[in-house]
Amino acid sequence: IELIHSSLTRMKDIVNQVLNIEVIESGKLNINLKEVQMDKVLHHVSLSLQPIAQQKEIVILNLLESVSMYSDANLIAQIAENLLSNAIKYSPFGSIVSISVHKSDDLIRLEVSDNGPGISENDAKKLFSRYSRTKNDPTGGESSVGLGLSIVHRYVTALGGEVWCESTEGKGSRFIVLFKST
């Protein structure tokens, strides 16, 4: 029963990711702008992923300053969830994954860092493309379709931000999302 439940959950996630891409590409993405407490949204995402992290004895380190911005809370949550779940998925057992947000001048910077295998230069070039996967496998047997980072890129762009990855093979990765606070 657990195996069936796990398979159904995985299939539902895949279908939802494909549907998210279709909505974005159709131009019908509904953006609900309002004042968002970034630290609270990111803390909630972190808490929701704790059970998955605990299965791999991964500690999620929250480095969240009190930051608010005019944005869409649901899209921010989905961006953070995709980045943080990827960090957990590719990190070794017993490691630390961090999520941070801070404001500097008129920029808000969201970062998710891990101590995973890192990303090669070749893989980095296609990282945010649809169905793109790196040569690395998840460390706990998790599945990956290759849509999460494509969705992150599209959501960040729709919100007027930019996203990129800094990585060194064998030393982990840092995904950075930058938004203007004005």
Tab-separated table of N, CA and C in Angstrom:
chain	number	residue	atom	x	y	z
A	1	ILE	N	0.835	-1.194	0.000
A	1	ILE	CA	0.000	0.000	0.000
A	1	ILE	C	0.877	1.253	0.000
A	2	GLU	N	1.968	1.211	0.792
A	2	GLU	CA	2.873	2.359	0.820
A	2	GLU	C	3.509	2.601	-0.546
A	3	LEU	N	3.875	1.531	-1.222
A	3	LEU	CA	4.473	1.646	-2.553
A	3	LEU	C	3.475	2.241	-3.541
A	4	ILE	N	2.240	1.800	-3.479
A	4	ILE	CA	1.193	2.353	-4.357
A	4	ILE	C	0.988	3.828	-4.051
A	5	HIS	N	0.918	4.171	-2.766
A	5	HIS	CA	0.740	5.573	-2.377
A	5	HIS	C	1.899	6.426	-2.874
A	6	SER	N	3.114	5.938	-2.699
A	6	SER	CA	4.296	6.663	-3.150
A	6	SER	C	4.273	6.852	-4.667
A	7	SER	N	3.909	5.821	-5.402
A	7	SER	CA	3.834	5.910	-6.865
A	7	SER	C	2.767	6.902	-7.304
A	8	LEU	N	1.616	6.869	-6.646
A	8	LEU	CA	0.543	7.804	-6.988
A	8	LEU	C	0.949	9.247	-6.688
A	9	THR	N	1.614	9.458	-5.587
A	9	THR	CA	2.085	10.799	-5.236
A	9	THR	C	3.084	11.294	-6.274
A	10	ARG	N	4.001	10.432	-6.682
A	10	ARG	CA	4.993	10.797	-7.690
A	10	ARG	C	4.321	11.126	-9.024
A	11	MET	N	3.345	10.326	-9.418
A	11	MET	CA	2.629	10.579	-10.671
A	11	MET	C	1.846	11.889	-10.599
A	12	LYS	N	1.207	12.158	-9.461
A	12	LYS	CA	0.470	13.407	-9.285
A	12	LYS	C	1.409	14.603	-9.401
A	13	ASP	N	2.593	14.489	-8.812
A	13	ASP	CA	3.572	15.570	-8.891
A	13	ASP	C	4.009	15.818	-10.332
A	14	ILE	N	4.228	14.741	-11.077
A	14	ILE	CA	4.629	14.883	-12.481
A	14	ILE	C	3.529	15.561	-13.284
A	15	VAL	N	2.292	15.127	-13.110
A	15	VAL	CA	1.162	15.729	-13.832
A	15	VAL	C	1.038	17.201	-13.464
A	16	ASN	N	1.150	17.531	-12.191
A	16	ASN	CA	1.046	18.930	-11.768
A	16	ASN	C	2.152	19.786	-12.355
A	17	GLN	N	3.356	19.254	-12.454
A	17	GLN	CA	4.456	20.013	-13.047
A	17	GLN	C	4.202	20.273	-14.526
A	18	VAL	N	3.729	19.269	-15.230
A	18	VAL	CA	3.424	19.451	-16.653
A	18	VAL	C	2.307	20.486	-16.817
A	19	LEU	N	1.278	20.403	-15.981
A	19	LEU	CA	0.182	21.373	-16.054
A	19	LEU	C	0.670	22.782	-15.742
A	20	ASN	N	1.571	22.918	-14.774
A	20	ASN	CA	2.130	24.233	-14.454
A	20	ASN	C	2.852	24.824	-15.661
A	21	ILE	N	3.632	24.018	-16.351
A	21	ILE	CA	4.348	24.489	-17.544
A	21	ILE	C	3.355	24.925	-18.609
A	22	GLU	N	2.299	24.141	-18.807
A	22	GLU	CA	1.297	24.475	-19.832
A	22	GLU	C	0.607	25.801	-19.512
A	23	VAL	N	0.276	26.032	-18.252
A	23	VAL	CA	-0.366	27.284	-17.846
A	23	VAL	C	0.569	28.466	-18.094
A	24	ILE	N	1.825	28.314	-17.730
A	24	ILE	CA	2.801	29.382	-17.920
A	24	ILE	C	2.942	29.709	-19.401
A	25	GLU	N	3.117	28.671	-20.213
A	25	GLU	CA	3.352	28.888	-21.642
A	25	GLU	C	2.114	29.404	-22.373
A	26	SER	N	0.930	29.144	-21.839
A	26	SER	CA	-0.292	29.633	-22.484
A	26	SER	C	-0.517	31.122	-22.195
A	27	GLY	N	0.294	31.668	-21.287
A	27	GLY	CA	0.127	33.076	-20.922
A	27	GLY	C	-1.015	33.308	-19.948
A	28	LYS	N	-1.530	32.247	-19.360
A	28	LYS	CA	-2.688	32.353	-18.455
A	28	LYS	C	-2.289	32.206	-16.991
A	29	LEU	N	-1.028	32.448	-16.702
A	29	LEU	CA	-0.563	32.366	-15.327
A	29	LEU	C	-1.213	33.496	-14.532
A	30	ASN	N	-1.923	33.128	-13.492
A	30	ASN	CA	-2.623	34.093	-12.660
A	30	ASN	C	-1.684	34.566	-11.552
A	31	ILE	N	-1.264	35.823	-11.637
A	31	ILE	CA	-0.365	36.388	-10.631
A	31	ILE	C	-1.182	37.273	-9.697
A	32	ASN	N	-1.126	36.936	-8.403
A	32	ASN	CA	-1.885	37.654	-7.386
A	32	ASN	C	-0.911	38.471	-6.537
A	33	LEU	N	-0.708	39.729	-6.927
A	33	LEU	CA	0.270	40.577	-6.239
A	33	LEU	C	-0.296	41.177	-4.964
A	34	LYS	N	0.482	41.068	-3.899
A	34	LYS	CA	0.155	41.689	-2.616
A	34	LYS	C	1.420	41.717	-1.772
A	35	GLU	N	1.356	42.343	-0.632
A	35	GLU	CA	2.506	42.395	0.273
A	35	GLU	C	2.776	40.991	0.814
A	36	VAL	N	4.011	40.518	0.646
A	36	VAL	CA	4.392	39.163	1.051
A	36	VAL	C	5.523	39.246	2.070
A	37	GLN	N	5.341	38.603	3.215
A	37	GLN	CA	6.418	38.460	4.200
A	37	GLN	C	7.258	37.269	3.758
A	38	MET	N	8.344	37.549	3.051
A	38	MET	CA	9.173	36.497	2.475
A	38	MET	C	9.648	35.504	3.535
A	39	ASP	N	10.118	36.000	4.668
A	39	ASP	CA	10.650	35.111	5.699
A	39	ASP	C	9.592	34.136	6.191
A	40	LYS	N	8.355	34.584	6.317
A	40	LYS	CA	7.281	33.698	6.789
A	40	LYS	C	6.935	32.647	5.739
A	41	VAL	N	6.858	33.046	4.480
A	41	VAL	CA	6.568	32.098	3.397
A	41	VAL	C	7.673	31.048	3.313
A	42	LEU	N	8.927	31.478	3.365
A	42	LEU	CA	10.056	30.559	3.247
A	42	LEU	C	10.158	29.635	4.462
A	43	HIS	N	9.841	30.165	5.639
A	43	HIS	CA	9.846	29.333	6.846
A	43	HIS	C	8.784	28.238	6.734
A	44	HIS	N	7.602	28.589	6.230
A	44	HIS	CA	6.525	27.619	6.058
A	44	HIS	C	6.947	26.515	5.071
A	45	VAL	N	7.572	26.912	3.958
A	45	VAL	CA	8.061	25.933	2.979
A	45	VAL	C	9.084	25.013	3.638
A	46	SER	N	9.998	25.589	4.388
A	46	SER	CA	11.022	24.810	5.079
A	46	SER	C	10.393	23.782	6.022
A	47	LEU	N	9.402	24.212	6.786
A	47	LEU	CA	8.717	23.293	7.705
A	47	LEU	C	8.017	22.169	6.949
A	48	SER	N	7.406	22.490	5.810
A	48	SER	CA	6.677	21.469	5.056
A	48	SER	C	7.622	20.409	4.477
A	49	LEU	N	8.893	20.760	4.278
A	49	LEU	CA	9.854	19.805	3.724
A	49	LEU	C	10.689	19.095	4.791
A	50	GLN	N	10.461	19.444	6.057
A	50	GLN	CA	11.215	18.815	7.155
A	50	GLN	C	11.105	17.288	7.157
A	51	PRO	N	9.904	16.714	6.964
A	51	PRO	CA	9.816	15.248	6.995
A	51	PRO	C	10.687	14.576	5.926
A	52	ILE	N	10.752	15.162	4.742
A	52	ILE	CA	11.578	14.607	3.667
A	52	ILE	C	13.054	14.720	4.038
A	53	ALA	N	13.437	15.882	4.575
A	53	ALA	CA	14.829	16.087	4.990
A	53	ALA	C	15.210	15.124	6.109
A	54	GLN	N	14.308	14.924	7.060
A	54	GLN	CA	14.602	14.053	8.196
A	54	GLN	C	14.828	12.609	7.772
A	55	GLN	N	14.154	12.178	6.699
A	55	GLN	CA	14.360	10.813	6.209
A	55	GLN	C	15.815	10.603	5.779
A	56	LYS	N	16.475	11.687	5.377
A	56	LYS	CA	17.875	11.602	4.947
A	56	LYS	C	18.817	12.223	5.990
A	57	GLU	N	18.267	12.515	7.180
A	57	GLU	CA	19.038	13.124	8.271
A	57	GLU	C	19.690	14.428	7.830
A	58	ILE	N	18.986	15.172	6.999
A	58	ILE	CA	19.455	16.466	6.510
A	58	ILE	C	18.860	17.564	7.383
A	59	VAL	N	19.691	18.500	7.767
A	59	VAL	CA	19.248	19.652	8.552
A	59	VAL	C	18.996	20.806	7.592
A	60	ILE	N	17.815	21.419	7.724
A	60	ILE	CA	17.515	22.622	6.947
A	60	ILE	C	17.832	23.818	7.822
A	61	LEU	N	18.792	24.596	7.397
A	61	LEU	CA	19.222	25.778	8.132
A	61	LEU	C	18.500	26.999	7.557
A	62	ASN	N	17.675	27.643	8.380
A	62	ASN	CA	16.937	28.830	7.959
A	62	ASN	C	17.702	30.081	8.355
A	63	LEU	N	18.107	30.864	7.360
A	63	LEU	CA	18.809	32.127	7.581
A	63	LEU	C	17.932	33.235	6.997
A	64	LEU	N	16.811	33.445	7.647
A	64	LEU	CA	15.766	34.294	7.088
A	64	LEU	C	15.651	35.621	7.834
A	65	GLU	N	15.991	36.693	7.153
A	65	GLU	CA	15.766	38.027	7.703
A	65	GLU	C	14.311	38.404	7.465
A	66	SER	N	13.810	39.302	8.266
A	66	SER	CA	12.451	39.802	8.069
A	66	SER	C	12.434	40.701	6.835
A	67	VAL	N	11.852	40.181	5.753
A	67	VAL	CA	11.834	40.887	4.473
A	67	VAL	C	10.434	40.790	3.893
A	68	SER	N	9.920	41.916	3.436
A	68	SER	CA	8.633	41.887	2.745
A	68	SER	C	8.787	42.535	1.377
A	69	MET	N	7.934	42.084	0.452
A	69	MET	CA	7.946	42.641	-0.888
A	69	MET	C	6.573	42.466	-1.514
A	70	TYR	N	6.332	43.212	-2.543
A	70	TYR	CA	5.093	43.127	-3.300
A	70	TYR	C	5.263	42.029	-4.332
A	71	SER	N	4.559	40.899	-4.152
A	71	SER	CA	4.745	39.757	-5.041
A	71	SER	C	3.556	38.812	-4.907
A	72	ASP	N	3.713	37.599	-5.408
A	72	ASP	CA	2.690	36.557	-5.308
A	72	ASP	C	3.202	35.490	-4.343
A	73	ALA	N	2.567	35.361	-3.192
A	73	ALA	CA	3.024	34.439	-2.148
A	73	ALA	C	3.037	32.987	-2.627
A	74	ASN	N	2.041	32.593	-3.412
A	74	ASN	CA	1.990	31.205	-3.891
A	74	ASN	C	3.140	30.899	-4.841
A	75	LEU	N	3.455	31.834	-5.735
A	75	LEU	CA	4.560	31.603	-6.656
A	75	LEU	C	5.891	31.595	-5.917
A	76	ILE	N	6.041	32.490	-4.950
A	76	ILE	CA	7.268	32.509	-4.132
A	76	ILE	C	7.420	31.166	-3.413
A	77	ALA	N	6.329	30.658	-2.852
A	77	ALA	CA	6.369	29.373	-2.146
A	77	ALA	C	6.753	28.241	-3.098
A	78	GLN	N	6.214	28.245	-4.312
A	78	GLN	CA	6.537	27.184	-5.269
A	78	GLN	C	7.990	27.269	-5.728
A	79	ILE	N	8.480	28.483	-5.905
A	79	ILE	CA	9.897	28.667	-6.262
A	79	ILE	C	10.774	28.081	-5.160
A	80	ALA	N	10.507	28.481	-3.918
A	80	ALA	CA	11.311	28.006	-2.785
A	80	ALA	C	11.179	26.500	-2.600
A	81	GLU	N	9.985	25.971	-2.763
A	81	GLU	CA	9.778	24.535	-2.594
A	81	GLU	C	10.561	23.735	-3.630
A	82	ASN	N	10.535	24.169	-4.874
A	82	ASN	CA	11.303	23.471	-5.912
A	82	ASN	C	12.800	23.518	-5.621
A	83	LEU	N	13.309	24.698	-5.260
A	83	LEU	CA	14.746	24.828	-4.999
A	83	LEU	C	15.168	24.024	-3.769
A	84	LEU	N	14.388	24.134	-2.710
A	84	LEU	CA	14.741	23.443	-1.465
A	84	LEU	C	14.584	21.927	-1.601
A	85	SER	N	13.530	21.469	-2.269
A	85	SER	CA	13.359	20.025	-2.436
A	85	SER	C	14.464	19.447	-3.315
A	86	ASN	N	14.923	20.201	-4.329
A	86	ASN	CA	16.055	19.749	-5.140
A	86	ASN	C	17.318	19.647	-4.294
A	87	ALA	N	17.548	20.644	-3.453
A	87	ALA	CA	18.730	20.624	-2.596
A	87	ALA	C	18.712	19.391	-1.695
A	88	ILE	N	17.570	19.079	-1.146
A	88	ILE	CA	17.432	17.895	-0.295
A	88	ILE	C	17.624	16.630	-1.129
A	89	LYS	N	17.023	16.610	-2.294
A	89	LYS	CA	17.057	15.434	-3.166
A	89	LYS	C	18.483	15.051	-3.574
A	90	TYR	N	19.333	16.064	-3.809
A	90	TYR	CA	20.679	15.785	-4.321
A	90	TYR	C	21.768	15.863	-3.256
A	91	SER	N	21.385	16.141	-2.014
A	91	SER	CA	22.378	16.232	-0.941
A	91	SER	C	22.625	14.874	-0.301
A	92	PRO	N	23.840	14.675	0.185
A	92	PRO	CA	24.143	13.406	0.860
A	92	PRO	C	23.439	13.313	2.218
A	93	PHE	N	23.223	12.099	2.657
A	93	PHE	CA	22.627	11.861	3.964
A	93	PHE	C	23.459	12.560	5.035
A	94	GLY	N	22.783	13.151	6.009
A	94	GLY	CA	23.464	13.775	7.134
A	94	GLY	C	24.091	15.126	6.854
A	95	SER	N	23.715	15.759	5.765
A	95	SER	CA	24.322	17.050	5.423
A	95	SER	C	23.415	18.217	5.830
A	96	ILE	N	23.821	19.403	5.466
A	96	ILE	CA	23.072	20.626	5.775
A	96	ILE	C	22.673	21.306	4.473
A	97	VAL	N	21.422	21.736	4.418
A	97	VAL	CA	20.886	22.533	3.313
A	97	VAL	C	20.452	23.851	3.927
A	98	SER	N	20.741	24.955	3.261
A	98	SER	CA	20.342	26.239	3.841
A	98	SER	C	19.456	27.019	2.880
A	99	ILE	N	18.578	27.805	3.478
A	99	ILE	CA	17.740	28.726	2.724
A	99	ILE	C	17.863	30.078	3.418
A	100	SER	N	18.076	31.116	2.611
A	100	SER	CA	18.232	32.447	3.197
A	100	SER	C	17.509	33.478	2.347
A	101	VAL	N	17.157	34.563	3.006
A	101	VAL	CA	16.613	35.717	2.302
A	101	VAL	C	17.092	36.953	3.045
A	102	HIS	N	17.512	37.947	2.273
A	102	HIS	CA	17.872	39.226	2.875
A	102	HIS	C	17.690	40.331	1.837
A	103	LYS	N	17.587	41.526	2.355
A	103	LYS	CA	17.387	42.701	1.510
A	103	LYS	C	18.630	43.576	1.603
A	104	SER	N	19.075	44.044	0.447
A	104	SER	CA	20.203	44.951	0.382
A	104	SER	C	19.856	46.029	-0.627
A	105	ASP	N	19.810	47.266	-0.158
A	105	ASP	CA	19.387	48.386	-0.993
A	105	ASP	C	17.998	48.087	-1.558
A	106	ASP	N	17.868	48.029	-2.887
A	106	ASP	CA	16.546	47.773	-3.470
A	106	ASP	C	16.433	46.353	-4.019
A	107	LEU	N	17.294	45.432	-3.552
A	107	LEU	CA	17.272	44.051	-4.027
A	107	LEU	C	16.968	43.080	-2.896
A	108	ILE	N	16.177	42.070	-3.231
A	108	ILE	CA	15.889	40.981	-2.303
A	108	ILE	C	16.514	39.725	-2.879
A	109	ARG	N	17.337	39.079	-2.062
A	109	ARG	CA	18.100	37.914	-2.518
A	109	ARG	C	17.659	36.677	-1.738
A	110	LEU	N	17.190	35.693	-2.460
A	110	LEU	CA	16.809	34.397	-1.916
A	110	LEU	C	17.869	33.400	-2.373
A	111	GLU	N	18.414	32.620	-1.439
A	111	GLU	CA	19.433	31.625	-1.778
A	111	GLU	C	19.091	30.279	-1.159
A	112	VAL	N	19.347	29.229	-1.929
A	112	VAL	CA	19.256	27.862	-1.416
A	112	VAL	C	20.587	27.199	-1.735
A	113	SER	N	21.262	26.705	-0.690
A	113	SER	CA	22.596	26.103	-0.852
A	113	SER	C	22.596	24.674	-0.332
A	114	ASP	N	23.432	23.860	-0.960
A	114	ASP	CA	23.575	22.477	-0.507
A	114	ASP	C	25.038	22.046	-0.602
A	115	ASN	N	25.314	20.876	-0.080
A	115	ASN	CA	26.648	20.290	-0.137
A	115	ASN	C	26.635	19.044	-1.005
A	116	GLY	N	25.810	19.068	-2.029
A	116	GLY	CA	25.671	17.931	-2.932
A	116	GLY	C	26.837	17.801	-3.884
A	117	PRO	N	26.638	17.066	-4.970
A	117	PRO	CA	27.725	16.765	-5.898
A	117	PRO	C	28.130	17.933	-6.791
A	118	GLY	N	27.378	19.017	-6.758
A	118	GLY	CA	27.676	20.131	-7.637
A	118	GLY	C	27.195	19.849	-9.049
A	119	ILE	N	27.340	20.830	-9.912
A	119	ILE	CA	26.826	20.742	-11.273
A	119	ILE	C	27.956	21.092	-12.235
A	120	SER	N	28.153	20.249	-13.218
A	120	SER	CA	29.209	20.488	-14.203
A	120	SER	C	28.866	21.702	-15.067
A	121	GLU	N	29.871	22.272	-15.702
A	121	GLU	CA	29.646	23.413	-16.601
A	121	GLU	C	28.687	23.041	-17.722
A	122	ASN	N	28.839	21.850	-18.255
A	122	ASN	CA	27.978	21.395	-19.339
A	122	ASN	C	26.520	21.286	-18.882
A	123	ASP	N	26.288	20.699	-17.700
A	123	ASP	CA	24.927	20.582	-17.167
A	123	ASP	C	24.352	21.951	-16.811
A	124	ALA	N	25.197	22.861	-16.327
A	124	ALA	CA	24.736	24.193	-15.922
A	124	ALA	C	24.130	24.958	-17.091
A	125	LYS	N	24.629	24.721	-18.303
A	125	LYS	CA	24.129	25.440	-19.478
A	125	LYS	C	22.675	25.119	-19.788
A	126	LYS	N	22.222	23.935	-19.430
A	126	LYS	CA	20.860	23.516	-19.751
A	126	LYS	C	19.973	23.379	-18.507
A	127	LEU	N	20.461	23.869	-17.391
A	127	LEU	CA	19.837	23.654	-16.090
A	127	LEU	C	18.377	24.088	-16.012
A	128	PHE	N	18.025	25.209	-16.616
A	128	PHE	CA	16.672	25.740	-16.484
A	128	PHE	C	15.785	25.408	-17.688
A	129	SER	N	16.228	24.472	-18.506
A	129	SER	CA	15.445	24.042	-19.662
A	129	SER	C	14.458	22.954	-19.253
A	130	ARG	N	13.382	22.865	-19.993
A	130	ARG	CA	12.351	21.865	-19.726
A	130	ARG	C	12.924	20.455	-19.897
A	131	TYR	N	12.601	19.585	-18.969
A	131	TYR	CA	13.015	18.180	-18.934
A	131	TYR	C	14.530	18.001	-18.853
A	132	SER	N	15.224	19.023	-18.411
A	132	SER	CA	16.670	18.948	-18.285
A	132	SER	C	17.032	18.248	-16.979
A	133	ARG	N	17.966	17.336	-17.077
A	133	ARG	CA	18.457	16.640	-15.890
A	133	ARG	C	19.972	16.636	-15.927
A	134	THR	N	20.572	16.698	-14.766
A	134	THR	CA	22.034	16.646	-14.696
A	134	THR	C	22.479	15.187	-14.697
A	135	LYS	N	23.767	14.997	-14.775
A	135	LYS	CA	24.298	13.628	-14.751
A	135	LYS	C	24.212	13.030	-13.354
A	136	ASN	N	23.963	13.869	-12.346
A	136	ASN	CA	23.887	13.402	-10.963
A	136	ASN	C	22.535	12.749	-10.689
A	137	ASP	N	22.554	11.714	-9.864
A	137	ASP	CA	21.324	11.056	-9.440
A	137	ASP	C	20.977	11.517	-8.033
A	138	PRO	N	19.670	11.565	-7.723
A	138	PRO	CA	19.280	11.862	-6.343
A	138	PRO	C	19.930	10.860	-5.389
A	139	THR	N	20.248	11.317	-4.196
A	139	THR	CA	21.019	10.492	-3.266
A	139	THR	C	20.186	9.499	-2.469
A	140	GLY	N	18.867	9.644	-2.485
A	140	GLY	CA	18.021	8.738	-1.714
A	140	GLY	C	17.061	7.952	-2.578
A	141	GLY	N	17.359	7.838	-3.869
A	141	GLY	CA	16.495	7.083	-4.772
A	141	GLY	C	15.261	7.848	-5.220
A	142	GLU	N	15.203	9.155	-4.943
A	142	GLU	CA	14.057	9.955	-5.364
A	142	GLU	C	14.020	10.038	-6.891
A	143	SER	N	12.850	10.398	-7.412
A	143	SER	CA	12.731	10.532	-8.866
A	143	SER	C	12.870	12.005	-9.260
A	144	SER	N	13.215	12.211	-10.526
A	144	SER	CA	13.334	13.560	-11.056
A	144	SER	C	12.915	13.542	-12.517
A	145	VAL	N	11.985	14.445	-12.842
A	145	VAL	CA	11.488	14.537	-14.212
A	145	VAL	C	12.252	15.595	-14.995
A	146	GLY	N	12.773	16.597	-14.286
A	146	GLY	CA	13.508	17.661	-14.959
A	146	GLY	C	12.659	18.872	-15.291
A	147	LEU	N	11.555	19.053	-14.560
A	147	LEU	CA	10.695	20.216	-14.807
A	147	LEU	C	10.809	21.289	-13.731
A	148	GLY	N	11.248	20.932	-12.540
A	148	GLY	CA	11.249	21.860	-11.412
A	148	GLY	C	11.986	23.154	-11.661
A	149	LEU	N	13.204	23.077	-12.175
A	149	LEU	CA	13.991	24.295	-12.387
A	149	LEU	C	13.463	25.110	-13.556
A	150	SER	N	12.851	24.454	-14.521
A	150	SER	CA	12.206	25.164	-15.623
A	150	SER	C	11.031	25.985	-15.091
A	151	ILE	N	10.275	25.397	-14.186
A	151	ILE	CA	9.153	26.103	-13.559
A	151	ILE	C	9.680	27.262	-12.715
A	152	VAL	N	10.733	27.015	-11.943
A	152	VAL	CA	11.338	28.086	-11.137
A	152	VAL	C	11.713	29.258	-12.035
A	153	HIS	N	12.400	28.986	-13.121
A	153	HIS	CA	12.835	30.047	-14.034
A	153	HIS	C	11.643	30.829	-14.576
A	154	ARG	N	10.615	30.143	-14.979
A	154	ARG	CA	9.440	30.817	-15.540
A	154	ARG	C	8.709	31.660	-14.488
A	155	TYR	N	8.574	31.133	-13.263
A	155	TYR	CA	7.915	31.895	-12.195
A	155	TYR	C	8.731	33.128	-11.814
A	156	VAL	N	10.033	32.938	-11.663
A	156	VAL	CA	10.903	34.066	-11.296
A	156	VAL	C	10.824	35.145	-12.363
A	157	THR	N	10.886	34.757	-13.626
A	157	THR	CA	10.798	35.704	-14.734
A	157	THR	C	9.444	36.414	-14.732
A	158	ALA	N	8.362	35.667	-14.505
A	158	ALA	CA	7.022	36.262	-14.474
A	158	ALA	C	6.894	37.298	-13.362
A	159	LEU	N	7.673	37.127	-12.284
A	159	LEU	CA	7.653	38.064	-11.160
A	159	LEU	C	8.699	39.171	-11.313
A	160	GLY	N	9.367	39.221	-12.465
A	160	GLY	CA	10.327	40.285	-12.740
A	160	GLY	C	11.694	40.077	-12.131
A	161	GLY	N	12.015	38.853	-11.746
A	161	GLY	CA	13.304	38.580	-11.129
A	161	GLY	C	14.224	37.817	-12.054
A	162	GLU	N	15.345	37.390	-11.492
A	162	GLU	CA	16.273	36.547	-12.229
A	162	GLU	C	16.775	35.444	-11.308
A	163	VAL	N	17.157	34.328	-11.917
A	163	VAL	CA	17.635	33.173	-11.153
A	163	VAL	C	18.847	32.586	-11.856
A	164	TRP	N	19.809	32.120	-11.051
A	164	TRP	CA	20.977	31.458	-11.601
A	164	TRP	C	21.553	30.511	-10.555
A	165	CYS	N	22.517	29.736	-10.991
A	165	CYS	CA	23.160	28.765	-10.112
A	165	CYS	C	24.658	28.989	-10.106
A	166	GLU	N	25.249	28.921	-8.923
A	166	GLU	CA	26.696	28.929	-8.765
A	166	GLU	C	27.057	27.572	-8.181
A	167	SER	N	27.948	26.871	-8.855
A	167	SER	CA	28.253	25.512	-8.413
A	167	SER	C	29.677	25.123	-8.779
A	168	THR	N	30.249	24.288	-7.930
A	168	THR	CA	31.538	23.681	-8.192
A	168	THR	C	31.361	22.178	-8.018
A	169	GLU	N	31.765	21.424	-9.021
A	169	GLU	CA	31.618	19.971	-8.919
A	169	GLU	C	32.313	19.454	-7.673
A	170	GLY	N	31.595	18.622	-6.942
A	170	GLY	CA	32.121	18.029	-5.722
A	170	GLY	C	31.985	18.901	-4.489
A	171	LYS	N	31.492	20.137	-4.660
A	171	LYS	CA	31.411	21.051	-3.515
A	171	LYS	C	30.036	21.661	-3.319
A	172	GLY	N	29.020	21.205	-4.023
A	172	GLY	CA	27.677	21.698	-3.809
A	172	GLY	C	27.262	22.795	-4.765
A	173	SER	N	26.053	23.268	-4.546
A	173	SER	CA	25.454	24.282	-5.421
A	173	SER	C	24.741	25.337	-4.600
A	174	ARG	N	24.635	26.518	-5.196
A	174	ARG	CA	23.879	27.615	-4.599
A	174	ARG	C	22.992	28.190	-5.697
A	175	PHE	N	21.689	28.157	-5.461
A	175	PHE	CA	20.731	28.764	-6.382
A	175	PHE	C	20.337	30.123	-5.821
A	176	ILE	N	20.417	31.126	-6.656
A	176	ILE	CA	20.179	32.498	-6.238
A	176	ILE	C	19.034	33.081	-7.044
A	177	VAL	N	18.082	33.674	-6.343
A	177	VAL	CA	16.962	34.374	-6.963
A	177	VAL	C	17.037	35.818	-6.506
A	178	LEU	N	16.984	36.727	-7.458
A	178	LEU	CA	17.095	38.148	-7.146
A	178	LEU	C	15.857	38.873	-7.637
A	179	PHE	N	15.231	39.635	-6.734
A	179	PHE	CA	14.059	40.460	-7.056
A	179	PHE	C	14.349	41.894	-6.692
A	180	LYS	N	13.786	42.823	-7.439
A	180	LYS	CA	13.831	44.224	-7.045
A	180	LYS	C	12.715	44.425	-6.024
A	181	SER	N	13.019	45.154	-4.978
A	181	SER	CA	12.026	45.325	-3.910
A	181	SER	C	11.058	46.477	-4.191
A	182	THR	N	11.310	47.238	-5.235
A	182	THR	CA	10.418	48.358	-5.533
A	182	THR	C	9.400	47.994	-6.566
